[in-house]
Short mmCIF file of C-alpha atoms and ligand atoms in Angstrom, two decimals:
data_model
loop_
_atom_site.label_atom_id
_atom_site.label_comp_id
_atom_site.label_asym_id
_atom_site.label_seq_id
_atom_site.Cartn_x
_atom_site.Cartn_y
_atom_site.Cartn_z
CA MET K 22 0.00 0.00 0.00
CA ASP K 23 1.45 3.37 -0.92
CA ALA K 24 0.91 6.67 0.85
CA LEU K 25 -2.26 7.35 -1.15
CA GLY K 26 -3.81 4.09 -0.03
CA THR K 27 -3.73 2.66 -3.54
CA GLY K 28 -1.70 -0.26 -4.81
CA PRO K 29 -1.88 -3.81 -3.48
CA GLY K 30 -3.49 -4.34 -0.09
CA TRP K 31 -1.45 -5.49 2.89
CA TRP K 32 -2.90 -8.99 2.50
CA HIS K 33 -0.99 -9.62 -0.74
CA GLY K 34 1.69 -12.09 0.19
CA ALA K 35 0.66 -11.84 3.85
CA THR K 36 0.01 -14.49 6.48
CA VAL K 37 -3.19 -14.35 8.54
CA TYR K 38 -3.52 -16.49 11.68
CA GLN K 39 -7.00 -17.70 12.60
CA ILE K 40 -7.68 -17.72 16.34
CA TYR K 41 -10.64 -19.69 17.63
CA VAL K 42 -10.76 -17.42 20.64
CA ARG K 43 -12.35 -19.85 23.09
CA SER K 44 -9.55 -22.31 22.51
CA TRP K 45 -6.41 -20.24 22.24
CA ARG K 46 -5.51 -18.75 25.65
CA ASP K 47 -7.59 -18.46 28.80
CA SER K 48 -6.44 -15.45 30.86
CA ASP K 49 -8.93 -15.66 33.74
CA GLY K 50 -8.96 -19.37 34.52
CA ASP K 51 -12.59 -20.13 33.61
CA GLY K 52 -11.62 -22.77 31.06
CA TYR K 53 -12.55 -20.60 28.04
CA GLY K 54 -10.06 -18.65 25.96
CA ASP K 55 -10.64 -14.90 25.87
CA LEU K 56 -9.47 -11.59 24.41
CA ARG K 57 -7.02 -10.89 27.24
CA GLY K 58 -5.54 -14.27 26.43
CA VAL K 59 -5.12 -13.21 22.82
CA ILE K 60 -3.38 -10.02 23.97
CA ALA K 61 -1.02 -12.14 26.09
CA GLY K 62 -0.20 -14.21 23.01
CA LEU K 63 0.56 -11.34 20.64
CA ASP K 64 4.30 -11.45 21.27
CA TYR K 65 4.28 -15.10 20.25
CA LEU K 66 2.49 -14.23 17.00
CA ALA K 67 4.91 -11.40 16.27
CA TRP K 68 7.78 -13.83 16.91
CA LEU K 69 6.17 -16.39 14.60
CA GLY K 70 5.98 -13.75 11.88
CA VAL K 71 2.31 -13.46 10.91
CA ASP K 72 0.85 -10.21 9.57
CA GLY K 73 -2.67 -10.34 10.93
CA ILE K 74 -5.14 -12.31 12.97
CA TRP K 75 -8.74 -13.32 12.30
CA LEU K 76 -10.75 -13.83 15.46
CA SER K 77 -13.63 -16.30 15.29
CA PRO K 78 -16.88 -14.67 16.47
CA THR K 79 -16.44 -12.21 19.31
CA MET K 80 -19.98 -10.82 19.48
CA PRO K 81 -22.58 -11.60 22.18
CA SER K 82 -24.31 -14.89 21.50
CA PRO K 83 -26.25 -17.64 23.30
CA ASP K 84 -23.61 -19.96 21.78
CA ASP K 85 -25.91 -22.51 20.22
CA ASP K 86 -23.33 -22.32 17.41
CA TRP K 87 -20.47 -20.82 19.46
CA GLY K 88 -20.83 -17.23 18.34
CA TYR K 89 -22.23 -17.87 14.85
CA ASP K 90 -25.61 -17.04 16.39
CA VAL K 91 -25.20 -13.34 17.10
CA SER K 92 -27.51 -11.50 19.50
CA ASP K 93 -25.76 -8.10 19.31
CA TYR K 94 -23.59 -7.05 16.35
CA LEU K 95 -22.10 -4.07 18.16
CA GLY K 96 -20.82 -5.75 21.29
CA VAL K 97 -18.33 -8.24 22.70
CA HIS K 98 -19.34 -11.56 24.23
CA PRO K 99 -18.98 -11.14 28.02
CA GLU K 100 -17.27 -14.54 28.31
CA LEU K 101 -14.56 -13.33 25.93
CA GLY K 102 -14.09 -9.85 27.40
CA THR K 103 -15.31 -6.31 26.87
CA LEU K 104 -15.30 -3.75 24.10
CA ALA K 105 -12.43 -2.08 25.94
CA ASP K 106 -10.49 -5.37 25.78
CA LEU K 107 -11.07 -5.55 22.05
CA ASP K 108 -9.95 -1.95 21.59
CA LEU K 109 -6.84 -2.74 23.61
CA LEU K 110 -6.23 -5.84 21.52
CA VAL K 111 -6.40 -3.80 18.30
CA GLU K 112 -4.01 -1.26 19.78
CA GLU K 113 -1.54 -3.84 21.10
CA ALA K 114 -1.69 -5.79 17.84
CA GLY K 115 -1.05 -2.57 15.91
CA ARG K 116 2.03 -1.87 18.04
CA ARG K 117 3.40 -5.18 16.81
CA GLY K 118 2.43 -4.54 13.19
CA LEU K 119 -0.49 -7.00 13.29
CA LYS K 120 -3.91 -6.35 11.74
CA VAL K 121 -7.09 -7.63 13.41
CA LEU K 122 -9.97 -9.14 11.43
CA LEU K 123 -13.30 -10.06 13.01
CA ASP K 124 -15.94 -12.55 11.93
CA LEU K 125 -19.20 -11.10 10.58
CA VAL K 126 -22.34 -13.25 10.39
CA PRO K 127 -24.78 -11.60 7.96
CA ASN K 128 -26.73 -14.64 6.75
CA HIS K 129 -28.60 -15.18 10.01
CA THR K 130 -28.87 -13.92 13.57
CA SER K 131 -29.54 -15.70 16.82
CA SER K 132 -33.20 -16.21 17.67
CA ALA K 133 -32.25 -14.25 20.81
CA HIS K 134 -31.43 -11.14 18.76
CA PRO K 135 -33.90 -8.32 19.57
CA TRP K 136 -34.76 -8.10 15.84
CA PHE K 137 -36.05 -11.67 15.89
CA ALA K 138 -37.78 -11.28 19.25
CA ASP K 139 -39.70 -8.38 17.73
CA ALA K 140 -40.28 -10.17 14.42
CA ARG K 141 -41.75 -13.10 16.30
CA SER K 142 -44.15 -10.87 18.19
CA GLY K 143 -46.42 -10.78 15.17
CA PRO K 144 -46.81 -10.16 11.43
CA GLY K 145 -47.24 -6.43 11.95
CA SER K 146 -44.05 -5.97 13.98
CA ALA K 147 -41.35 -3.53 12.87
CA HIS K 148 -38.77 -6.27 12.27
CA ARG K 149 -41.00 -8.97 10.79
CA GLY K 150 -39.61 -8.30 7.33
CA TYR K 151 -36.00 -8.72 8.51
CA TYR K 152 -36.51 -12.50 8.38
CA VAL K 153 -37.85 -14.99 5.85
CA TRP K 154 -41.43 -15.96 6.76
CA ALA K 155 -43.76 -18.07 4.65
CA ASP K 156 -47.19 -19.64 4.91
CA PRO K 157 -47.45 -23.42 5.25
CA ALA K 158 -47.78 -25.58 2.16
CA ALA K 159 -51.26 -26.84 1.27
CA ASP K 160 -50.77 -29.87 3.53
CA GLY K 161 -49.75 -27.63 6.45
CA GLY K 162 -46.12 -28.68 6.15
CA PRO K 163 -43.04 -26.52 5.40
CA PRO K 164 -43.34 -24.12 2.43
CA ASN K 165 -40.80 -26.00 0.30
CA ASN K 166 -38.15 -28.74 0.35
CA TRP K 167 -35.20 -26.71 1.70
CA ARG K 168 -33.04 -28.44 4.29
CA ASP K 169 -30.82 -26.98 6.99
CA SER K 170 -27.18 -27.88 7.65
CA THR K 171 -28.18 -30.85 9.82
CA GLY K 172 -30.32 -32.30 7.02
CA ALA K 173 -33.63 -31.45 8.76
CA PRO K 174 -36.27 -29.17 7.18
CA ALA K 175 -34.96 -25.59 7.06
CA TRP K 176 -38.31 -24.23 8.30
CA THR K 177 -39.68 -23.96 11.83
CA PHE K 178 -43.35 -23.34 12.47
CA ASP K 179 -44.28 -20.33 14.57
CA ALA K 180 -47.63 -21.29 16.07
CA ALA K 181 -48.44 -17.74 17.21
CA SER K 182 -48.50 -16.33 13.68
CA GLY K 183 -49.25 -19.53 11.77
CA GLN K 184 -46.18 -19.04 9.56
CA TYR K 185 -42.85 -20.76 9.14
CA TYR K 186 -39.46 -19.02 9.42
CA LEU K 187 -36.36 -20.06 7.51
CA HIS K 188 -33.08 -21.27 9.02
CA ASN K 189 -30.37 -22.70 6.82
CA PHE K 190 -28.52 -23.68 9.99
CA LEU K 191 -30.01 -24.43 13.45
CA PRO K 192 -33.61 -23.39 14.30
CA SER K 193 -32.07 -20.84 16.68
CA GLN K 194 -30.28 -19.21 13.68
CA PRO K 195 -33.10 -17.59 11.67
CA ASP K 196 -32.01 -16.42 8.20
CA LEU K 197 -32.14 -12.70 7.51
CA ASN K 198 -34.19 -11.45 4.58
CA TRP K 199 -31.78 -9.59 2.32
CA TRP K 200 -34.64 -8.45 0.09
CA HIS K 201 -35.49 -5.99 2.87
CA PRO K 202 -33.68 -2.62 2.51
CA ALA K 203 -33.41 -2.11 6.27
CA VAL K 204 -31.18 -5.18 6.54
CA HIS K 205 -28.74 -3.51 4.14
CA ARG K 206 -28.78 -0.32 6.21
CA GLU K 207 -28.20 -2.23 9.45
CA PHE K 208 -25.15 -4.05 8.09
CA GLY K 209 -23.72 -0.89 6.56
CA GLU K 210 -23.82 0.62 10.02
CA ILE K 211 -22.33 -2.50 11.61
CA LEU K 212 -19.39 -2.43 9.17
CA ARG K 213 -18.74 1.24 9.84
CA PHE K 214 -18.99 0.78 13.60
CA TRP K 215 -16.15 -1.74 13.59
CA PHE K 216 -14.07 -0.13 10.87
CA ASP K 217 -14.21 3.13 12.84
CA ARG K 218 -12.71 1.22 15.79
CA GLY K 219 -9.71 0.18 13.73
CA ILE K 220 -10.84 -3.32 12.75
CA ALA K 221 -8.87 -4.14 9.58
CA GLY K 222 -11.64 -6.17 7.97
CA PHE K 223 -14.03 -9.08 8.23
CA ARG K 224 -14.20 -12.71 7.38
CA ILE K 225 -17.76 -12.93 6.02
CA ASP K 226 -19.60 -16.02 7.26
CA VAL K 227 -21.73 -17.88 4.67
CA ALA K 228 -20.96 -15.29 2.01
CA HIS K 229 -22.67 -17.50 -0.57
CA GLY K 230 -25.92 -17.40 1.46
CA LEU K 231 -27.56 -13.99 2.04
CA TYR K 232 -30.28 -13.77 -0.63
CA LYS K 233 -32.85 -16.55 -1.04
CA ASP K 234 -35.08 -17.15 -4.04
CA ALA K 235 -38.01 -14.73 -3.78
CA ALA K 236 -40.42 -17.36 -5.10
CA LEU K 237 -39.06 -19.98 -2.66
CA ARG K 238 -38.63 -22.55 -5.42
CA ASP K 239 -37.63 -26.08 -4.37
CA ASP K 240 -33.91 -26.85 -4.46
CA PRO K 241 -33.25 -29.53 -7.11
CA PRO K 242 -31.47 -32.80 -6.33
CA ALA K 243 -27.70 -32.36 -6.37
CA PRO K 244 -25.93 -33.68 -9.45
CA ALA K 245 -23.25 -36.25 -8.74
CA GLY K 246 -20.00 -34.70 -7.55
CA HIS K 247 -21.62 -31.68 -5.93
CA GLY K 248 -21.20 -32.96 -2.40
CA LEU K 249 -19.62 -29.74 -1.22
CA LEU K 250 -22.72 -27.76 -2.02
CA THR K 251 -25.28 -30.08 -0.58
CA GLY K 252 -24.23 -30.76 2.99
CA ARG K 253 -26.44 -33.55 4.26
CA SER K 254 -29.51 -32.77 2.24
CA GLY K 255 -28.66 -34.28 -1.14
CA LEU K 256 -30.01 -31.06 -2.64
CA ALA K 257 -28.12 -28.43 -4.63
CA GLN K 258 -28.57 -25.14 -2.79
CA VAL K 259 -29.39 -23.12 -5.86
CA TYR K 260 -32.51 -21.41 -4.45
CA SER K 261 -32.00 -21.55 -0.67
CA ALA K 262 -28.58 -19.86 -1.16
CA ASN K 263 -26.18 -18.91 -3.96
CA ARG K 264 -28.47 -16.26 -5.48
CA PRO K 265 -26.92 -13.68 -7.81
CA GLN K 266 -28.35 -10.68 -5.93
CA SER K 267 -25.74 -11.12 -3.16
CA HIS K 268 -23.10 -9.61 -5.45
CA ALA K 269 -24.70 -6.18 -5.13
CA VAL K 270 -24.30 -6.42 -1.34
CA PHE K 271 -20.59 -7.05 -1.70
CA ARG K 272 -20.17 -4.16 -4.11
CA ASP K 273 -21.78 -1.88 -1.51
CA TRP K 274 -19.56 -3.26 1.25
CA ARG K 275 -16.45 -2.93 -0.89
CA ALA K 276 -17.27 0.76 -1.38
CA ILE K 277 -17.57 1.13 2.39
CA ALA K 278 -14.32 -0.80 2.96
CA GLU K 279 -12.50 1.41 0.48
CA SER K 280 -13.80 4.61 1.99
CA TYR K 281 -11.33 3.92 4.83
CA SER K 282 -7.61 4.43 4.85
CA PRO K 283 -6.09 1.94 4.67
CA PRO K 284 -8.90 0.11 2.89
CA ARG K 285 -10.58 -2.56 4.97
CA LEU K 286 -10.54 -6.21 3.92
CA LEU K 287 -13.51 -8.47 3.07
CA LEU K 288 -12.63 -12.17 3.12
CA GLY K 289 -15.54 -14.40 2.16
CA GLU K 290 -16.41 -17.82 3.44
CA THR K 291 -17.43 -18.79 -0.09
CA TRP K 292 -18.41 -22.39 0.52
CA VAL K 293 -18.94 -23.29 -3.13
CA GLY K 294 -17.79 -26.38 -4.91
CA ASP K 295 -16.52 -24.89 -8.12
CA LEU K 296 -13.87 -22.31 -8.73
CA ASP K 297 -15.80 -20.24 -11.26
CA ARG K 298 -18.44 -19.55 -8.64
CA MET K 299 -15.75 -18.71 -6.10
CA ALA K 300 -14.09 -16.31 -8.54
CA ALA K 301 -17.43 -14.60 -9.19
CA PHE K 302 -17.33 -13.23 -5.63
CA HIS K 303 -14.44 -11.03 -6.69
CA GLY K 304 -16.76 -9.37 -9.24
CA HIS K 305 -14.73 -7.11 -11.49
CA GLY K 306 -12.32 -6.42 -8.66
CA ASP K 307 -15.14 -4.59 -6.90
CA GLU K 308 -16.60 -7.21 -4.52
CA LEU K 309 -14.76 -9.39 -1.97
CA GLN K 310 -10.99 -8.93 -2.07
CA LEU K 311 -10.39 -12.47 -0.82
CA THR K 312 -12.35 -15.74 -1.00
CA PHE K 313 -11.73 -19.04 0.73
CA ASN K 314 -10.94 -21.79 -1.75
CA PHE K 315 -12.87 -24.90 -0.69
CA PRO K 316 -12.00 -27.01 -3.76
CA PHE K 317 -8.35 -26.61 -2.70
CA ILE K 318 -9.09 -27.39 0.94
CA PHE K 319 -10.91 -30.58 -0.02
CA ALA K 320 -8.47 -31.70 -2.72
CA ASP K 321 -6.53 -34.91 -2.15
CA PHE K 322 -3.06 -34.48 -0.69
CA THR K 323 -1.25 -35.35 -3.90
CA ALA K 324 0.94 -33.28 -6.17
CA ALA K 325 -1.44 -33.79 -9.08
CA ALA K 326 -4.64 -32.88 -7.24
CA LEU K 327 -3.29 -29.81 -5.48
CA SER K 328 -1.35 -28.44 -8.41
CA GLY K 329 -4.43 -28.95 -10.60
CA VAL K 330 -6.61 -26.83 -8.29
CA VAL K 331 -3.90 -24.17 -8.09
CA ALA K 332 -3.65 -23.95 -11.89
CA ARG K 333 -7.43 -23.71 -12.27
CA THR K 334 -7.69 -21.12 -9.48
CA LEU K 335 -5.11 -18.87 -11.08
CA ALA K 336 -6.83 -19.27 -14.43
CA VAL K 337 -10.30 -18.26 -13.23
CA LEU K 338 -9.48 -15.39 -10.85
CA PRO K 339 -9.80 -11.97 -12.49
CA ALA K 340 -6.43 -10.34 -13.21
CA GLY K 341 -4.84 -8.78 -10.15
CA GLU K 342 -7.07 -10.64 -7.68
CA CYS K 343 -5.37 -12.38 -4.79
CA PRO K 344 -5.95 -16.11 -4.08
CA VAL K 345 -6.19 -17.53 -0.55
CA TRP K 346 -4.46 -20.72 0.55
CA THR K 347 -5.50 -22.50 3.71
CA ALA K 348 -6.09 -26.09 4.72
CA SER K 349 -7.54 -26.08 8.24
CA ASN K 350 -10.30 -24.20 10.00
CA HIS K 351 -12.79 -24.64 12.83
CA ASP K 352 -15.33 -26.49 10.65
CA ILE K 353 -13.17 -29.25 9.20
CA SER K 354 -10.56 -31.74 10.30
CA ARG K 355 -7.10 -30.15 10.75
CA PHE K 356 -4.83 -30.80 7.76
CA PRO K 357 -2.11 -32.57 9.81
CA THR K 358 -4.84 -35.19 10.45
CA ARG K 359 -6.94 -34.99 7.27
CA TRP K 360 -4.12 -34.73 4.74
CA CYS K 361 -1.17 -36.12 6.66
CA ALA K 362 -2.52 -38.80 9.05
CA GLY K 363 -0.42 -37.18 11.76
CA ASP K 364 2.88 -37.50 9.85
CA GLU K 365 4.87 -34.37 10.71
CA ARG K 366 7.01 -34.59 7.55
CA LYS K 367 3.85 -34.28 5.49
CA ALA K 368 2.53 -31.43 7.64
CA ARG K 369 5.73 -29.46 7.01
CA LEU K 370 5.43 -30.18 3.30
CA ALA K 371 1.87 -28.82 3.34
CA LEU K 372 3.02 -25.68 5.18
CA LEU K 373 5.80 -25.16 2.65
CA VAL K 374 3.39 -25.31 -0.25
CA LEU K 375 0.73 -23.15 1.40
CA ALA K 376 3.30 -20.46 2.18
CA THR K 377 4.89 -20.36 -1.27
CA LEU K 378 1.79 -20.18 -3.46
CA PRO K 379 0.95 -16.69 -4.67
CA GLY K 380 -1.58 -14.87 -2.51
CA THR K 381 -2.71 -14.81 1.12
CA PHE K 382 -1.87 -17.68 3.47
CA VAL K 383 -4.32 -18.34 6.30
CA LEU K 384 -2.88 -20.44 9.09
CA TYR K 385 -5.24 -22.00 11.65
CA TYR K 386 -4.02 -21.91 15.26
CA GLY K 387 -1.94 -25.00 15.96
CA ASP K 388 -1.00 -25.58 12.29
CA GLU K 389 2.41 -24.18 13.13
CA ILE K 390 3.11 -27.03 15.55
CA ALA K 391 1.31 -29.64 13.39
CA MET K 392 -1.47 -30.01 15.96
CA THR K 393 -3.84 -32.84 15.08
CA ASP K 394 -7.54 -33.43 15.71
CA VAL K 395 -8.60 -34.61 19.17
CA ALA K 396 -11.27 -37.32 19.33
CA VAL K 397 -13.65 -35.66 21.77
CA PRO K 398 -15.61 -38.25 23.77
CA ALA K 399 -19.39 -38.18 23.40
CA GLY K 400 -19.99 -36.78 26.89
CA GLN K 401 -17.70 -33.80 26.23
CA ARG K 402 -19.01 -32.67 22.85
CA ARG K 403 -19.87 -28.97 22.52
CA ASP K 404 -20.96 -28.55 18.90
CA ALA K 405 -24.70 -29.08 18.54
CA MET K 406 -24.52 -29.10 14.74
CA THR K 407 -22.25 -32.14 14.54
CA ALA K 408 -23.09 -33.81 17.86
CA ASP K 409 -24.08 -37.05 16.17
CA ARG K 410 -21.01 -37.36 13.92
CA PRO K 411 -18.43 -40.01 14.76
CA GLY K 412 -14.90 -39.00 15.79
CA GLY K 413 -15.69 -35.69 17.46
CA GLY K 414 -17.44 -33.68 14.72
CA ARG K 415 -16.23 -30.10 14.49
CA ASP K 416 -15.10 -30.14 18.13
CA ALA K 417 -12.13 -32.27 17.06
CA ALA K 418 -10.50 -29.24 15.43
CA ARG K 419 -11.48 -26.75 18.14
CA THR K 420 -9.60 -28.13 21.13
CA PRO K 421 -7.25 -25.96 23.23
CA MET K 422 -3.97 -24.71 21.78
CA HIS K 423 -0.99 -26.74 22.95
CA TRP K 424 1.28 -24.24 24.66
CA ASP K 425 3.06 -26.82 26.81
CA SER K 426 2.80 -30.45 27.83
CA SER K 427 0.84 -29.96 31.07
CA PRO K 428 -2.61 -31.62 31.27
CA SER K 429 -4.34 -28.31 30.44
CA ALA K 430 -1.77 -27.69 27.65
CA GLY K 431 -0.77 -24.38 29.25
CA PHE K 432 -4.02 -23.04 27.83
CA THR K 433 -5.75 -22.12 31.04
CA ALA K 434 -4.52 -20.52 34.24
CA GLY K 435 -5.13 -21.90 37.69
CA GLY K 436 -5.75 -25.55 36.86
CA ALA K 437 -9.24 -24.96 35.43
CA ARG K 438 -10.76 -27.62 33.22
CA PRO K 439 -10.60 -26.51 29.57
CA TRP K 440 -13.98 -26.27 27.85
CA LEU K 441 -12.89 -29.01 25.44
CA PRO K 442 -10.33 -31.71 26.22
CA SER K 443 -6.73 -30.90 25.30
CA GLY K 444 -5.82 -34.36 24.01
CA GLU K 445 -2.22 -35.58 23.90
CA THR K 446 0.01 -32.57 24.54
CA ARG K 447 3.48 -34.14 24.55
CA GLY K 448 5.80 -33.27 21.67
CA ARG K 449 3.50 -31.08 19.67
CA ASN K 450 3.44 -28.01 21.89
CA VAL K 451 5.06 -24.59 21.73
CA VAL K 452 7.44 -24.99 24.67
CA ALA K 453 8.83 -28.28 23.36
CA GLN K 454 9.32 -26.96 19.82
CA ARG K 455 10.50 -23.40 20.34
CA GLY K 456 14.27 -23.24 20.07
CA ASP K 457 14.56 -26.73 18.54
CA PRO K 458 15.87 -26.20 14.99
CA ARG K 459 14.36 -29.52 13.89
CA SER K 460 10.85 -28.65 15.05
CA THR K 461 7.84 -27.80 12.89
CA LEU K 462 7.40 -24.55 14.80
CA GLU K 463 10.91 -23.31 14.01
CA PHE K 464 10.52 -24.49 10.43
CA CYS K 465 7.25 -22.57 10.16
CA ARG K 466 8.87 -19.46 11.58
CA ASP K 467 11.75 -19.66 9.08
CA LEU K 468 9.22 -20.23 6.32
CA LEU K 469 7.18 -17.16 7.27
CA ALA K 470 10.31 -15.02 7.48
CA LEU K 471 11.36 -16.15 4.01
CA ARG K 472 7.83 -15.59 2.74
CA ARG K 473 7.72 -12.06 4.12
CA ALA K 474 11.12 -11.18 2.68
CA GLU K 475 10.37 -12.60 -0.76
CA PHE K 476 6.62 -12.23 -1.24
CA GLY K 477 5.42 -9.53 1.19
CA GLY K 478 3.16 -6.99 -0.52
CA THR K 479 2.96 -8.83 -3.83
CA ILE K 480 1.20 -11.65 -5.60
CA THR K 481 4.22 -13.46 -6.94
CA ALA K 482 4.37 -15.10 -10.32
CA TYR K 483 3.71 -18.84 -10.26
CA ARG K 484 4.86 -21.23 -12.98
CA GLU K 485 4.63 -24.96 -12.71
CA LEU K 486 7.81 -26.76 -13.78
CA PRO K 487 8.14 -30.28 -15.12
CA GLY K 488 8.92 -32.77 -12.38
CA ALA K 489 9.11 -36.47 -11.64
CA PRO K 490 5.80 -38.23 -10.89
CA GLY K 491 4.64 -37.26 -7.41
CA VAL K 492 6.84 -34.18 -7.34
CA TRP K 493 5.34 -30.72 -7.59
CA SER K 494 7.90 -28.18 -8.76
CA TYR K 495 7.20 -24.55 -9.40
CA GLN K 496 8.70 -21.18 -9.68
CA ALA K 497 7.42 -18.81 -7.00
CA GLY K 498 8.58 -15.30 -7.76
CA ASP K 499 12.35 -15.50 -7.90
CA LEU K 500 12.45 -18.82 -6.05
CA LEU K 501 12.12 -22.46 -6.92
CA VAL K 502 9.97 -24.85 -4.90
CA ALA K 503 10.11 -28.63 -5.19
CA ALA K 504 7.78 -30.78 -3.11
CA ASN K 505 8.04 -34.55 -3.04
CA PHE K 506 4.60 -36.05 -2.38
CA SER K 507 5.88 -39.61 -2.41
CA ASP K 508 7.46 -42.28 -0.24
CA GLU K 509 10.48 -42.47 -2.56
CA ASP K 510 13.74 -40.57 -2.80
CA VAL K 511 13.65 -38.57 -6.01
CA CYS K 512 16.40 -36.94 -8.05
CA LEU K 513 16.08 -33.36 -9.15
CA PRO K 514 17.94 -33.47 -12.43
CA GLY K 515 18.91 -30.11 -13.69
CA LEU K 516 17.51 -28.14 -10.79
CA ALA K 517 20.76 -27.58 -8.90
CA PRO K 518 19.63 -24.54 -6.97
CA GLY K 519 21.00 -22.98 -3.80
CA LEU K 520 19.01 -24.32 -0.88
CA LEU K 521 17.21 -21.77 1.30
CA LEU K 522 14.91 -23.99 3.33
CA SER K 523 14.04 -27.66 3.59
CA THR K 524 11.17 -29.36 5.40
CA ASN K 525 13.80 -31.78 6.56
CA ALA K 526 14.41 -29.46 9.44
CA GLY K 527 17.88 -29.21 10.84
CA ALA K 528 19.39 -31.22 7.99
CA ALA K 529 21.43 -28.35 6.57
CA ARG K 530 22.81 -29.19 3.14
CA PRO K 531 24.90 -26.40 1.77
CA GLY K 532 25.11 -26.06 -1.99
CA PRO K 533 22.93 -27.54 -4.68
CA VAL K 534 20.02 -29.87 -3.99
CA THR K 535 20.05 -32.83 -6.31
CA ALA K 536 17.62 -35.15 -4.54
CA LEU K 537 14.60 -34.99 -2.25
CA ARG K 538 13.88 -37.42 0.52
CA PRO K 539 10.34 -38.88 0.88
CA TRP K 540 7.85 -36.09 1.66
CA GLU K 541 10.60 -33.49 1.61
CA GLY K 542 10.07 -30.05 0.15
CA VAL K 543 12.65 -27.39 -0.52
CA ILE K 544 12.79 -23.74 -1.40
CA ALA K 545 15.82 -22.75 -3.39
CA ARG K 546 17.24 -19.81 -5.23
CA PRO K 547 18.27 -20.49 -8.80
CA TYR K 548 21.86 -19.72 -9.64
CA ARG K 549 22.02 -16.72 -11.85
CA ARG K 550 24.24 -16.88 -14.92
CA ARG K 551 27.00 -14.38 -14.77
CA THR K 552 26.93 -12.01 -17.64
CA ALA K 553 30.33 -11.36 -19.15
C1 LIG Y 825 -19.77 -21.18 8.86
C2 LIG Y 825 -19.04 -21.16 10.15
O1 LIG Y 825 -17.66 -21.28 9.92
C3 LIG Y 825 -19.60 -22.29 10.97
O2 LIG Y 825 -18.84 -22.54 12.12
C4 LIG Y 825 -21.03 -21.98 11.30
O3 LIG Y 825 -21.62 -23.06 11.98
C5 LIG Y 825 -21.84 -21.70 10.05
N1 LIG Y 825 -21.15 -20.88 9.11
C6 LIG Y 825 -23.11 -20.98 10.40
O4 LIG Y 825 -22.84 -19.69 10.81
#
């Protein structure tokens, strides 16, 4: 960003660290992470070398969906802290050069939000039109076939008014009606409220949701291969979500974001199964600046699958738009489990690739120490939406950060019981890894330092290079990357670069790299020909 606030945004080539606040650091010993805990961890993040943080929902909420059911868009959840704590966090982060992004939930509110309480009071209420209400079908059942994220009907009957209301998620998360102009005004004010306080931007929850079909047409059955779009319903969400009118909302928000200096960032949770639809959320460079890439997240952990998604992503994004690379978040299994079956060599290889692709890298807390999922026992589950799923549902990826090897993982003060179990804390924790040159944490730190020095402020050129089967080689800016996604040693004929970093941590090999070990990745600088 130059002095006029034009040019590439700070997120180009940057690293953003996602903090699931309840699980990161508990400062007051109640077993829940909080904003003061985040402040206490800022020095660690500055040491690690990230550029910004994204905080999972911080607003007041009954927590049926742990903050994704907002009851006040202008406040801070009392269990996490106060507005003053958040202001202090922004200030302290700023002193360390870190930006702070919040999570915005515009698709639905909590049923405890005063808007919904009023809407429910009757058809003539001031806020009735903020939500999606419909009369029963002829048989008295739900108005159409739409299903919520649990697979149940997406409509709940309100006996008092004789109508149904829509919820694409839990019944206590009624969907907002984006056809209503007042909803636009409300969210414009919400954006400005937080931007005025120095919030650097928002991750936009369910960005593909917002508008619903005005005629409430039935969703059609999902074609084969559209699993990502359908959730558990078997339906393609072409009418209950994914409507084209949402683009106008993002154009309005982009104008608001760019009325600030520096411009604020809009990062969409664009949970769509194809890259063209993801790219459409960038508009003509006038909608969301960043979009999460779910086809990449759900690709197989092979050189061919990942490089294929990367090539297609770069081909479909409008010129100058910045891709996002991430592989873990609070809704899915962590990549060291999902992609790597716990193998730390593979986790380092994934980090190396994520950090050298052109664009923004979003790291989920714990990725830097290769934290794996924790199988949360049935009696300790916290996530209502996935309570019946085997293996821990979404809770498995939301367990406390491993700061040390103590039973509470150093997450909570005063011996309190963490809100979710910590799992096995030995080995993969910050204290054990910090200072050990062979650790994933030190590797990740070196990687981020190299990334900042080489890529900071730019979207580097990417060019795939020919490689042996199972090896993904590419040029990233001025550097060469070679990643061996196989169990075999492979030669790198003709590459002969100067090694800068290897996932084989601690195994310093001065001079040219001519072979890769199984699951090893390297970053190297090509030798430049001397000109006579
Ligand atoms: C996506 C969020 O990441 C997820 O945690 C939440 O349950 C749904 N949106 C509904 O808000």
